[in-house]
Amino acid sequence: MGPVQVLVVGFDRPAFSGEILAEFIRLRQAGIVRLVDLLLVSRAGDGAVETLAVPAGADAGLGGLAAAFLGRPEGEDEDGVDTAGDSVWSLADAVPPGSVAAVALIEHLWAGPLTAAIQKAGGVPLEETWLAPDDRAVLEALMNQRTEEELR
């Protein structure tokens, strides 16, 4: 299995038309990513998290795997074994109270061979993050500046 990303996307007014799932199908057919599971949740003002029904036209089985995996108490594995000290991702930390979110488990198929090559060379991941939109804008500006300087 390639690296798996947990992507949480918030929606002010969810209007699911099937476009997002269609894009996941296209990306899967291209060998880029695979949607492992998709869970829709609502978090009440008091912090309680509730699972929502999947949109019409989506696989009725969606959500179960993500709910089982992400709903584990912090510090326990799927069998209730104490894993204190291990990093456990928290859905409650990602979804603000009073909001609706889609939580996708996405396997990055393209990264499988790269991950294997890194492991074969004795490398281990030390940190992993995604740049926030503001940081991407700064990076894009720096890249444009570099391109302009190279053209001179």
JSON list of C-alpha atoms in Angstrom, two decimals:
[
{"chain": "A", "resi": 1, "resn": "MET", "atom": "CA", "xyz": [0.00, 0.00, 0.00]},
{"chain": "A", "resi": 2, "resn": "GLY", "atom": "CA", "xyz": [1.26, 3.47, -0.85]},
{"chain": "A", "resi": 3, "resn": "PRO", "atom": "CA", "xyz": [1.19, 6.41, 1.54]},
{"chain": "A", "resi": 4, "resn": "VAL", "atom": "CA", "xyz": [-2.32, 7.25, 2.76]},
{"chain": "A", "resi": 5, "resn": "GLN", "atom": "CA", "xyz": [-3.42, 10.82, 3.34]},
{"chain": "A", "resi": 6, "resn": "VAL", "atom": "CA", "xyz": [-6.26, 11.88, 5.61]},
{"chain": "A", "resi": 7, "resn": "LEU", "atom": "CA", "xyz": [-7.88, 14.85, 3.86]},
{"chain": "A", "resi": 8, "resn": "VAL", "atom": "CA", "xyz": [-10.54, 16.81, 5.76]},
{"chain": "A", "resi": 9, "resn": "VAL", "atom": "CA", "xyz": [-12.52, 19.33, 3.71]},
{"chain": "A", "resi": 10, "resn": "GLY", "atom": "CA", "xyz": [-15.00, 21.67, 5.37]},
{"chain": "A", "resi": 11, "resn": "PHE", "atom": "CA", "xyz": [-18.24, 22.79, 3.70]},
{"chain": "A", "resi": 12, "resn": "ASP", "atom": "CA", "xyz": [-20.37, 25.79, 4.63]},
{"chain": "A", "resi": 13, "resn": "ARG", "atom": "CA", "xyz": [-23.31, 24.59, 2.55]},
{"chain": "A", "resi": 14, "resn": "PRO", "atom": "CA", "xyz": [-22.67, 21.09, 1.16]},
{"chain": "A", "resi": 15, "resn": "ALA", "atom": "CA", "xyz": [-23.91, 20.74, -2.43]},
{"chain": "A", "resi": 16, "resn": "PHE", "atom": "CA", "xyz": [-22.62, 17.38, -3.60]},
{"chain": "A", "resi": 17, "resn": "SER", "atom": "CA", "xyz": [-23.23, 16.86, -7.31]},
{"chain": "A", "resi": 18, "resn": "GLY", "atom": "CA", "xyz": [-20.98, 13.86, -7.94]},
{"chain": "A", "resi": 19, "resn": "GLU", "atom": "CA", "xyz": [-18.11, 15.93, -9.37]},
{"chain": "A", "resi": 20, "resn": "ILE", "atom": "CA", "xyz": [-15.74, 15.12, -6.51]},
{"chain": "A", "resi": 21, "resn": "LEU", "atom": "CA", "xyz": [-16.33, 11.36, -6.74]},
{"chain": "A", "resi": 22, "resn": "ALA", "atom": "CA", "xyz": [-15.99, 11.56, -10.55]},
{"chain": "A", "resi": 23, "resn": "GLU", "atom": "CA", "xyz": [-12.59, 13.22, -10.10]},
{"chain": "A", "resi": 24, "resn": "PHE", "atom": "CA", "xyz": [-11.49, 10.46, -7.71]},
{"chain": "A", "resi": 25, "resn": "ILE", "atom": "CA", "xyz": [-12.52, 7.89, -10.36]},
{"chain": "A", "resi": 26, "resn": "ARG", "atom": "CA", "xyz": [-10.49, 9.74, -13.00]},
{"chain": "A", "resi": 27, "resn": "LEU", "atom": "CA", "xyz": [-7.44, 9.92, -10.73]},
{"chain": "A", "resi": 28, "resn": "ARG", "atom": "CA", "xyz": [-7.75, 6.20, -9.91]},
{"chain": "A", "resi": 29, "resn": "GLN", "atom": "CA", "xyz": [-7.94, 5.30, -13.62]},
{"chain": "A", "resi": 30, "resn": "ALA", "atom": "CA", "xyz": [-4.80, 7.38, -14.19]},
{"chain": "A", "resi": 31, "resn": "GLY", "atom": "CA", "xyz": [-2.98, 5.46, -11.42]},
{"chain": "A", "resi": 32, "resn": "ILE", "atom": "CA", "xyz": [-2.46, 8.58, -9.30]},
{"chain": "A", "resi": 33, "resn": "VAL", "atom": "CA", "xyz": [-4.64, 8.11, -6.21]},
{"chain": "A", "resi": 34, "resn": "ARG", "atom": "CA", "xyz": [-7.24, 5.71, -4.86]},
{"chain": "A", "resi": 35, "resn": "LEU", "atom": "CA", "xyz": [-10.10, 6.79, -2.62]},
{"chain": "A", "resi": 36, "resn": "VAL", "atom": "CA", "xyz": [-9.83, 4.25, 0.20]},
{"chain": "A", "resi": 37, "resn": "ASP", "atom": "CA", "xyz": [-12.88, 5.60, 2.00]},
{"chain": "A", "resi": 38, "resn": "LEU", "atom": "CA", "xyz": [-14.98, 8.73, 2.45]},
{"chain": "A", "resi": 39, "resn": "LEU", "atom": "CA", "xyz": [-16.81, 9.76, 5.60]},
{"chain": "A", "resi": 40, "resn": "LEU", "atom": "CA", "xyz": [-19.16, 12.72, 5.95]},
{"chain": "A", "resi": 41, "resn": "VAL", "atom": "CA", "xyz": [-19.44, 14.16, 9.45]},
{"chain": "A", "resi": 42, "resn": "SER", "atom": "CA", "xyz": [-21.14, 16.98, 11.28]},
{"chain": "A", "resi": 43, "resn": "ARG", "atom": "CA", "xyz": [-19.68, 18.36, 14.49]},
{"chain": "A", "resi": 44, "resn": "ALA", "atom": "CA", "xyz": [-22.15, 20.02, 16.84]},
{"chain": "A", "resi": 45, "resn": "GLY", "atom": "CA", "xyz": [-21.39, 23.14, 18.82]},
{"chain": "A", "resi": 46, "resn": "ASP", "atom": "CA", "xyz": [-20.82, 20.97, 21.92]},
{"chain": "A", "resi": 47, "resn": "GLY", "atom": "CA", "xyz": [-18.15, 18.98, 20.03]},
{"chain": "A", "resi": 48, "resn": "ALA", "atom": "CA", "xyz": [-20.18, 15.80, 19.39]},
{"chain": "A", "resi": 49, "resn": "VAL", "atom": "CA", "xyz": [-19.36, 14.26, 15.98]},
{"chain": "A", "resi": 50, "resn": "GLU", "atom": "CA", "xyz": [-22.16, 12.63, 13.96]},
{"chain": "A", "resi": 51, "resn": "THR", "atom": "CA", "xyz": [-21.82, 10.60, 10.76]},
{"chain": "A", "resi": 52, "resn": "LEU", "atom": "CA", "xyz": [-23.92, 11.84, 7.84]},
{"chain": "A", "resi": 53, "resn": "ALA", "atom": "CA", "xyz": [-25.41, 9.84, 4.96]},
{"chain": "A", "resi": 54, "resn": "VAL", "atom": "CA", "xyz": [-23.28, 9.61, 1.82]},
{"chain": "A", "resi": 55, "resn": "PRO", "atom": "CA", "xyz": [-24.51, 11.61, -1.19]},
{"chain": "A", "resi": 56, "resn": "ALA", "atom": "CA", "xyz": [-26.90, 10.00, -3.64]},
{"chain": "A", "resi": 57, "resn": "GLY", "atom": "CA", "xyz": [-25.08, 8.00, -6.30]},
{"chain": "A", "resi": 58, "resn": "ALA", "atom": "CA", "xyz": [-22.12, 7.21, -4.02]},
{"chain": "A", "resi": 59, "resn": "ASP", "atom": "CA", "xyz": [-21.26, 3.72, -2.82]},
{"chain": "A", "resi": 60, "resn": "ALA", "atom": "CA", "xyz": [-23.56, 2.94, 0.13]},
{"chain": "A", "resi": 61, "resn": "GLY", "atom": "CA", "xyz": [-20.61, 1.21, 1.84]},
{"chain": "A", "resi": 62, "resn": "LEU", "atom": "CA", "xyz": [-18.57, 4.39, 2.09]},
{"chain": "A", "resi": 63, "resn": "GLY", "atom": "CA", "xyz": [-17.63, 5.65, 5.53]},
{"chain": "A", "resi": 64, "resn": "GLY", "atom": "CA", "xyz": [-17.43, 2.45, 7.54]},
{"chain": "A", "resi": 65, "resn": "LEU", "atom": "CA", "xyz": [-13.69, 1.92, 7.17]},
{"chain": "A", "resi": 66, "resn": "ALA", "atom": "CA", "xyz": [-12.85, 5.57, 7.91]},
{"chain": "A", "resi": 67, "resn": "ALA", "atom": "CA", "xyz": [-15.19, 5.63, 10.91]},
{"chain": "A", "resi": 68, "resn": "ALA", "atom": "CA", "xyz": [-13.64, 2.47, 12.34]},
{"chain": "A", "resi": 69, "resn": "PHE", "atom": "CA", "xyz": [-10.08, 3.67, 11.76]},
{"chain": "A", "resi": 70, "resn": "LEU", "atom": "CA", "xyz": [-10.44, 7.32, 12.75]},
{"chain": "A", "resi": 71, "resn": "GLY", "atom": "CA", "xyz": [-12.87, 6.69, 15.60]},
{"chain": "A", "resi": 72, "resn": "ARG", "atom": "CA", "xyz": [-10.33, 4.77, 17.67]},
{"chain": "A", "resi": 73, "resn": "PRO", "atom": "CA", "xyz": [-9.64, 6.34, 21.07]},
{"chain": "A", "resi": 74, "resn": "GLU", "atom": "CA", "xyz": [-6.33, 8.18, 21.17]},
{"chain": "A", "resi": 75, "resn": "GLY", "atom": "CA", "xyz": [-3.63, 5.88, 22.48]},
{"chain": "A", "resi": 76, "resn": "GLU", "atom": "CA", "xyz": [-5.33, 2.65, 21.38]},
{"chain": "A", "resi": 77, "resn": "ASP", "atom": "CA", "xyz": [-5.07, 0.56, 18.22]},
{"chain": "A", "resi": 78, "resn": "GLU", "atom": "CA", "xyz": [-8.03, -1.15, 16.54]},
{"chain": "A", "resi": 79, "resn": "ASP", "atom": "CA", "xyz": [-7.95, -3.98, 19.12]},
{"chain": "A", "resi": 80, "resn": "GLY", "atom": "CA", "xyz": [-7.92, -1.61, 22.11]},
{"chain": "A", "resi": 81, "resn": "VAL", "atom": "CA", "xyz": [-4.20, -2.20, 22.68]},
{"chain": "A", "resi": 82, "resn": "ASP", "atom": "CA", "xyz": [-2.47, 0.73, 24.37]},
{"chain": "A", "resi": 83, "resn": "THR", "atom": "CA", "xyz": [-0.14, 2.49, 21.95]},
{"chain": "A", "resi": 84, "resn": "ALA", "atom": "CA", "xyz": [0.75, 5.41, 24.21]},
{"chain": "A", "resi": 85, "resn": "GLY", "atom": "CA", "xyz": [3.44, 7.51, 22.66]},
{"chain": "A", "resi": 86, "resn": "ASP", "atom": "CA", "xyz": [2.35, 6.69, 19.10]},
{"chain": "A", "resi": 87, "resn": "SER", "atom": "CA", "xyz": [0.96, 9.56, 17.07]},
{"chain": "A", "resi": 88, "resn": "VAL", "atom": "CA", "xyz": [-2.79, 9.11, 16.57]},
{"chain": "A", "resi": 89, "resn": "TRP", "atom": "CA", "xyz": [-4.64, 11.52, 14.32]},
{"chain": "A", "resi": 90, "resn": "SER", "atom": "CA", "xyz": [-7.75, 13.07, 15.87]},
{"chain": "A", "resi": 91, "resn": "LEU", "atom": "CA", "xyz": [-10.88, 13.86, 13.84]},
{"chain": "A", "resi": 92, "resn": "ALA", "atom": "CA", "xyz": [-12.10, 16.11, 16.65]},
{"chain": "A", "resi": 93, "resn": "ASP", "atom": "CA", "xyz": [-8.99, 18.28, 16.25]},
{"chain": "A", "resi": 94, "resn": "ALA", "atom": "CA", "xyz": [-9.60, 18.71, 12.52]},
{"chain": "A", "resi": 95, "resn": "VAL", "atom": "CA", "xyz": [-13.33, 19.50, 12.33]},
{"chain": "A", "resi": 96, "resn": "PRO", "atom": "CA", "xyz": [-14.38, 22.72, 14.05]},
{"chain": "A", "resi": 97, "resn": "PRO", "atom": "CA", "xyz": [-17.52, 22.67, 16.21]},
{"chain": "A", "resi": 98, "resn": "GLY", "atom": "CA", "xyz": [-20.62, 23.69, 14.27]},
{"chain": "A", "resi": 99, "resn": "SER", "atom": "CA", "xyz": [-19.35, 22.51, 10.89]},
{"chain": "A", "resi": 100, "resn": "VAL", "atom": "CA", "xyz": [-19.74, 19.77, 8.26]},
{"chain": "A", "resi": 101, "resn": "ALA", "atom": "CA", "xyz": [-16.74, 18.00, 6.73]},
{"chain": "A", "resi": 102, "resn": "ALA", "atom": "CA", "xyz": [-15.84, 15.27, 4.29]},
{"chain": "A", "resi": 103, "resn": "VAL", "atom": "CA", "xyz": [-13.03, 13.05, 5.55]},
{"chain": "A", "resi": 104, "resn": "ALA", "atom": "CA", "xyz": [-11.26, 11.15, 2.79]},
{"chain": "A", "resi": 105, "resn": "LEU", "atom": "CA", "xyz": [-8.64, 8.42, 3.14]},
{"chain": "A", "resi": 106, "resn": "ILE", "atom": "CA", "xyz": [-6.61, 8.73, -0.05]},
{"chain": "A", "resi": 107, "resn": "GLU", "atom": "CA", "xyz": [-3.89, 6.28, -1.07]},
{"chain": "A", "resi": 108, "resn": "HIS", "atom": "CA", "xyz": [-1.22, 7.93, -3.20]},
{"chain": "A", "resi": 109, "resn": "LEU", "atom": "CA", "xyz": [-0.54, 5.21, -5.76]},
{"chain": "A", "resi": 110, "resn": "TRP", "atom": "CA", "xyz": [2.14, 7.25, -7.53]},
{"chain": "A", "resi": 111, "resn": "ALA", "atom": "CA", "xyz": [4.20, 7.38, -4.32]},
{"chain": "A", "resi": 112, "resn": "GLY", "atom": "CA", "xyz": [4.38, 3.61, -3.72]},
{"chain": "A", "resi": 113, "resn": "PRO", "atom": "CA", "xyz": [7.49, 3.03, -5.85]},
{"chain": "A", "resi": 114, "resn": "LEU", "atom": "CA", "xyz": [9.16, 6.17, -4.45]},
{"chain": "A", "resi": 115, "resn": "THR", "atom": "CA", "xyz": [8.45, 5.04, -0.88]},
{"chain": "A", "resi": 116, "resn": "ALA", "atom": "CA", "xyz": [9.88, 1.60, -1.63]},
{"chain": "A", "resi": 117, "resn": "ALA", "atom": "CA", "xyz": [13.05, 3.14, -3.13]},
{"chain": "A", "resi": 118, "resn": "ILE", "atom": "CA", "xyz": [13.51, 5.38, -0.08]},
{"chain": "A", "resi": 119, "resn": "GLN", "atom": "CA", "xyz": [13.08, 2.40, 2.27]},
{"chain": "A", "resi": 120, "resn": "LYS", "atom": "CA", "xyz": [15.46, 0.27, 0.20]},
{"chain": "A", "resi": 121, "resn": "ALA", "atom": "CA", "xyz": [18.08, 3.03, 0.50]},
{"chain": "A", "resi": 122, "resn": "GLY", "atom": "CA", "xyz": [17.63, 3.00, 4.30]},
{"chain": "A", "resi": 123, "resn": "GLY", "atom": "CA", "xyz": [15.63, 6.23, 4.47]},
{"chain": "A", "resi": 124, "resn": "VAL", "atom": "CA", "xyz": [12.78, 6.88, 6.89]},
{"chain": "A", "resi": 125, "resn": "PRO", "atom": "CA", "xyz": [10.29, 9.77, 6.79]},
{"chain": "A", "resi": 126, "resn": "LEU", "atom": "CA", "xyz": [11.09, 12.38, 9.43]},
{"chain": "A", "resi": 127, "resn": "GLU", "atom": "CA", "xyz": [8.28, 14.86, 8.75]},
{"chain": "A", "resi": 128, "resn": "GLU", "atom": "CA", "xyz": [5.38, 15.21, 6.39]},
{"chain": "A", "resi": 129, "resn": "THR", "atom": "CA", "xyz": [3.06, 18.17, 5.81]},
{"chain": "A", "resi": 130, "resn": "TRP", "atom": "CA", "xyz": [1.03, 19.98, 3.17]},
{"chain": "A", "resi": 131, "resn": "LEU", "atom": "CA", "xyz": [1.48, 23.67, 2.50]},
{"chain": "A", "resi": 132, "resn": "ALA", "atom": "CA", "xyz": [-1.50, 25.84, 3.43]},
{"chain": "A", "resi": 133, "resn": "PRO", "atom": "CA", "xyz": [-3.09, 27.99, 0.68]},
{"chain": "A", "resi": 134, "resn": "ASP", "atom": "CA", "xyz": [-1.28, 31.14, 1.84]},
{"chain": "A", "resi": 135, "resn": "ASP", "atom": "CA", "xyz": [2.06, 29.30, 1.88]},
{"chain": "A", "resi": 136, "resn": "ARG", "atom": "CA", "xyz": [1.40, 27.92, -1.62]},
{"chain": "A", "resi": 137, "resn": "ALA", "atom": "CA", "xyz": [0.76, 31.48, -2.84]},
{"chain": "A", "resi": 138, "resn": "VAL", "atom": "CA", "xyz": [4.13, 32.61, -1.39]},
{"chain": "A", "resi": 139, "resn": "LEU", "atom": "CA", "xyz": [5.88, 29.62, -2.98]},
{"chain": "A", "resi": 140, "resn": "GLU", "atom": "CA", "xyz": [4.21, 30.32, -6.33]},
{"chain": "A", "resi": 141, "resn": "ALA", "atom": "CA", "xyz": [5.34, 33.95, -6.19]},
{"chain": "A", "resi": 142, "resn": "LEU", "atom": "CA", "xyz": [8.92, 32.84, -5.44]},
{"chain": "A", "resi": 143, "resn": "MET", "atom": "CA", "xyz": [8.81, 30.36, -8.32]},
{"chain": "A", "resi": 144, "resn": "ASN", "atom": "CA", "xyz": [7.54, 33.07, -10.69]},
{"chain": "A", "resi": 145, "resn": "GLN", "atom": "CA", "xyz": [10.28, 35.39, -9.52]},
{"chain": "A", "resi": 146, "resn": "ARG", "atom": "CA", "xyz": [12.91, 32.73, -10.14]},
{"chain": "A", "resi": 147, "resn": "THR", "atom": "CA", "xyz": [11.53, 32.06, -13.62]},
{"chain": "A", "resi": 148, "resn": "GLU", "atom": "CA", "xyz": [11.63, 35.79, -14.44]},
{"chain": "A", "resi": 149, "resn": "GLU", "atom": "CA", "xyz": [15.26, 36.00, -13.25]},
{"chain": "A", "resi": 150, "resn": "GLU", "atom": "CA", "xyz": [16.20, 32.95, -15.35]},
{"chain": "A", "resi": 151, "resn": "LEU", "atom": "CA", "xyz": [14.67, 34.57, -18.44]},
{"chain": "A", "resi": 152, "resn": "ARG", "atom": "CA", "xyz": [16.85, 37.70, -18.09]}
]
